Amino acid sequence: MNLTHFRFETDADGVALATWDMAGRSMNVITPEVMDELGRIVDEVAGNPAIKGCVIASGKETFSGGADLTMLQGLGAEYARLAGERGEEEAMRFFFEESRRLTLLYRRLETCGKPFAAAVHGTCLGGAFELALACHHRVLSDDEKTRVGLPEIKVGLFPGAGGTQRVARLMQTGDALQMLFKGDQIRPLMARNMGLVHAVVPRADLVATAKAWIKGGGSAVAPWDVPKFKAPSGKVYSPAGMMIWPPANAIYRRETHDNYPAARAILQAVYEGLQLPMDLALKVESRYFAKILRSPQAAAMIRTLFVSMGELNKGARRPKGVGEVPLKRVGVVGAGFMGAGIAYVTANAGMEVVLVDQSAEAAEKGKAYAHKLVSDQIMKGRAKSADRDALLGRITATADYAALAGCDLVVEAVFEDPRVKAEVIAKVEAVLGPDAVFASNTSTLPISGLAKASARPQSFIGIHFFSPVEKMMLVEIILGRETGERALAAALDYVRAIRKTPIVVNDARGFFANRCVGAYILEGHLMLAEGVPAAMIENAGRQAGMPVGPLSLNDEVGVDLALKIVKATKAQLGEGAVDPHQERLLTALVEGEGRLGRKNRKGFYDYPEQGQKRLWPGLRDLCGPALDPDSVNFTELKQRLLVTQALEAARTVQEGVVTDPREADVGSILGFGFAPFTGGALSYIDFMGAAAFVELCRTLEAKHGARFAPPPNLLAMAETGATFYGEAARQAA
Ligand code: NAD
């Protein structure tokens, strides 16, 4: 056979080995060409009497990440073209057939009459794992890197190449739904325990084990094609089924608030599919898949969470002319809450870290945090004690600034006080080499202002982490007025090395993320001041798609911090820059009641030693009479909470703080959990359409005030029908 993306050979026992090894790519990915070649392999195995069966393995370091999502994006464009030319019905027929090609191919493999076995090492996700699921036997390597899973839900899709049907026939329905909803990557032993795979063996034995199964007479009939097959949870319409489905619906609502059509489609496809024989079940799955593939949520999530995030991670904003910046030794000054986390993620990425604080004890305390984090990893079986020793060996904790000599980059995370920062900048720069870059992790102080204390402002930049540093994937890079290209390249190379996602913004109060978050929290405060019951505010936040309500969020970041920011803003920008209702509420909480947030177990919520947090009953007395809940327009609460953030994001574009919509979208989801199904704060506007968004703003402005007034860029976009992405593309051209 003449193949480009597979090697195909048959051994003396008549067992074929198809090694997937795509030409010209470092990873295997499912493309139309791969589907064609796999189809030919299936035909050859089925039709050649000398071949007993076939093992599918990978010739790369890892198996495959699944389908090429840009291919799926392309299908959408083709649909639009056909709909325009030949009408919706024709377009939909094409779309349905095209989007189920993989389903039919896998089903052909499964029913071709010869046994197929998947031999998997490394990651095997999405459409690639669906291929493995269609094989009659699955063997995994016991390697640390091996993972299987169906993560489609994370980009607003679901496993539409048989995944929902085969998983639901391999395990209890509840477990299957959970796996499909979560989209987690599953380790080998767990996968075996879940019944997803048959064997876990050393990598060296992988192919031989899979072949041995075929030679030993492995069956070419999938369990669900054996007559009288019974699904593990039995029939859908049975007493047992009724124990599963009503709660499953409730859990779906609780977890998604019905914002994710793909999650709903999983429920439907499994529920309906389990009542049908496999071929019909697959057809049902395909119908839902075609529908979801055309949903705005999938389009938005694929664009932001797959395409844009991938581009930013690969350095889309990196200055072209600057070579790679060596980053062997990184200094972290200030070993407090943030500095300790920064030291950990840096050492974890293999760099040498010099961790400086005012005293050796304070520096050691910061290093102890790294010790705690690796120890937690060891407890979870994700690291070995040798890893801990090596990581801690890379961190030098000291009070001596001279130890920073030779650092390629220094990140400061000392107190948020311009005088302290200025002093630290001078002391650090005194020992740094000429090429070293100085970065500040400040969250509120403008970078250009801090850079005034620097003797080399071209090498001065903001690298703004989010807390907790080890968990949050976003890093905001802030350009001061004089920041040079090399400093930007260094910051981007650093963020890439610690495997986080960077966005690059221009200097302004609150940068990007904190401005939008601030608007969300402010809206919660103002609703409270209006008399909206606190529980409704919190539920509105979550139902709008935010991970937590605005009051919970404020408790996490600190009610006192919010008050501090309000006061600082007022001092610098005057009375008009802060909302008096918010100031009154925060002052009463912090100064009147000593309620600082989760940190002292008293904020908008009470945090009892035992049991769950509860909204503080005293809130009502503080805020005046409550509105009758039935008189509150709940839909409008949800709109307000998203619109206020999206508006703030649009203003950052208007002001030139954000220059690339991809960064606002990715930044808003990774930085503060902006309703992911929208694709991010600007996609929220783009998908709604600027005109509709402006109209919504006008309605809210009339009822709630000038903070909902749309900025000029949105007004112009509403006039012309432009989008943020369209505008960015136009400017780039
Ligand atoms: P923190 O109080 O926990 O830590 C500050 C540390 O700096 C302390 O250990 C202190 O001893 C040390 N320090 C002070 N002066 C020093 C000096 N002259 N030399 C060496 N060390 C010195 O504060 P934090 O929450 O880690 O915040 C640090 C910085 O990070 C601030 O600029 C803050 O705005 C920013 N930040 C904080 C968060 C957050 O969520 N806490 C998020 C992003 C950014």
mmCIF file of N, CA and C in Angstrom, residues 329-333 404 407-412 428 432 436-440 463:
data_model
loop_
_atom_site.group_PDB
_atom_site.id
_atom_site.type_symbol
_atom_site.label_atom_id
_atom_site.label_comp_id
_atom_site.label_asym_id
_atom_site.label_seq_id
_atom_site.Cartn_x
_atom_site.Cartn_y
_atom_site.Cartn_z
ATOM 1 N N ARG A 329 18.968 31.572 35.175
ATOM 2 C CA ARG A 329 18.942 31.943 36.584
ATOM 3 C C ARG A 329 17.967 33.109 36.752
ATOM 4 N N VAL A 330 16.970 32.911 37.616
ATOM 5 C CA VAL A 330 15.927 33.919 37.794
ATOM 6 C C VAL A 330 15.869 34.333 39.256
ATOM 7 N N GLY A 331 15.853 35.626 39.502
ATOM 8 C CA GLY A 331 15.735 36.121 40.868
ATOM 9 C C GLY A 331 14.281 36.416 41.200
ATOM 10 N N VAL A 332 13.878 36.146 42.439
ATOM 11 C CA VAL A 332 12.540 36.525 42.896
ATOM 12 C C VAL A 332 12.742 37.298 44.197
ATOM 13 N N VAL A 333 12.322 38.542 44.209
ATOM 14 C CA VAL A 333 12.512 39.354 45.416
ATOM 15 C C VAL A 333 11.161 39.553 46.089
ATOM 16 N N LEU A 404 21.894 37.913 43.698
ATOM 17 C CA LEU A 404 21.150 38.072 42.439
ATOM 18 C C LEU A 404 22.086 38.300 41.247
ATOM 19 N N CYS A 407 21.786 36.861 37.433
ATOM 20 C CA CYS A 407 20.407 36.499 37.054
ATOM 21 C C CYS A 407 20.074 37.084 35.684
ATOM 22 N N ASP A 408 19.342 36.297 34.874
ATOM 23 C CA ASP A 408 18.913 36.787 33.566
ATOM 24 C C ASP A 408 17.646 37.622 33.694
ATOM 25 N N LEU A 409 16.878 37.313 34.733
ATOM 26 C CA LEU A 409 15.605 37.995 34.958
ATOM 27 C C LEU A 409 15.372 38.048 36.461
ATOM 28 N N VAL A 410 14.853 39.181 36.935
ATOM 29 C CA VAL A 410 14.456 39.272 38.344
ATOM 30 C C VAL A 410 12.996 39.719 38.384
ATOM 31 N N VAL A 411 12.194 38.983 39.158
ATOM 32 C CA VAL A 411 10.794 39.355 39.331
ATOM 33 C C VAL A 411 10.628 39.826 40.770
ATOM 34 N N GLU A 412 10.118 41.053 40.935
ATOM 35 C CA GLU A 412 9.893 41.490 42.318
ATOM 36 C C GLU A 412 8.442 41.299 42.701
ATOM 37 N N VAL A 428 18.438 45.966 43.394
ATOM 38 C CA VAL A 428 18.579 44.839 42.465
ATOM 39 C C VAL A 428 19.419 45.259 41.261
ATOM 40 N N LEU A 432 22.784 43.650 38.959
ATOM 41 C CA LEU A 432 22.434 42.937 37.717
ATOM 42 C C LEU A 432 23.388 43.257 36.571
ATOM 43 N N ALA A 436 20.271 41.929 31.839
ATOM 44 C CA ALA A 436 19.222 41.316 32.659
ATOM 45 C C ALA A 436 17.956 42.164 32.641
ATOM 46 N N VAL A 437 16.835 41.487 32.779
ATOM 47 C CA VAL A 437 15.532 42.159 32.729
ATOM 48 C C VAL A 437 14.936 42.212 34.132
ATOM 49 N N PHE A 438 14.336 43.359 34.467
ATOM 50 C CA PHE A 438 13.684 43.511 35.766
ATOM 51 C C PHE A 438 12.170 43.531 35.547
ATOM 52 N N ALA A 439 11.458 42.676 36.295
ATOM 53 C CA ALA A 439 9.998 42.630 36.139
ATOM 54 C C ALA A 439 9.321 42.869 37.476
ATOM 55 N N SER A 440 8.228 43.601 37.438
ATOM 56 C CA SER A 440 7.450 43.812 38.651
ATOM 57 C C SER A 440 6.146 43.030 38.562
ATOM 58 N N ILE A 463 5.354 41.700 34.920
ATOM 59 C CA ILE A 463 4.943 40.304 34.738
ATOM 60 C C ILE A 463 3.965 40.027 35.877
#
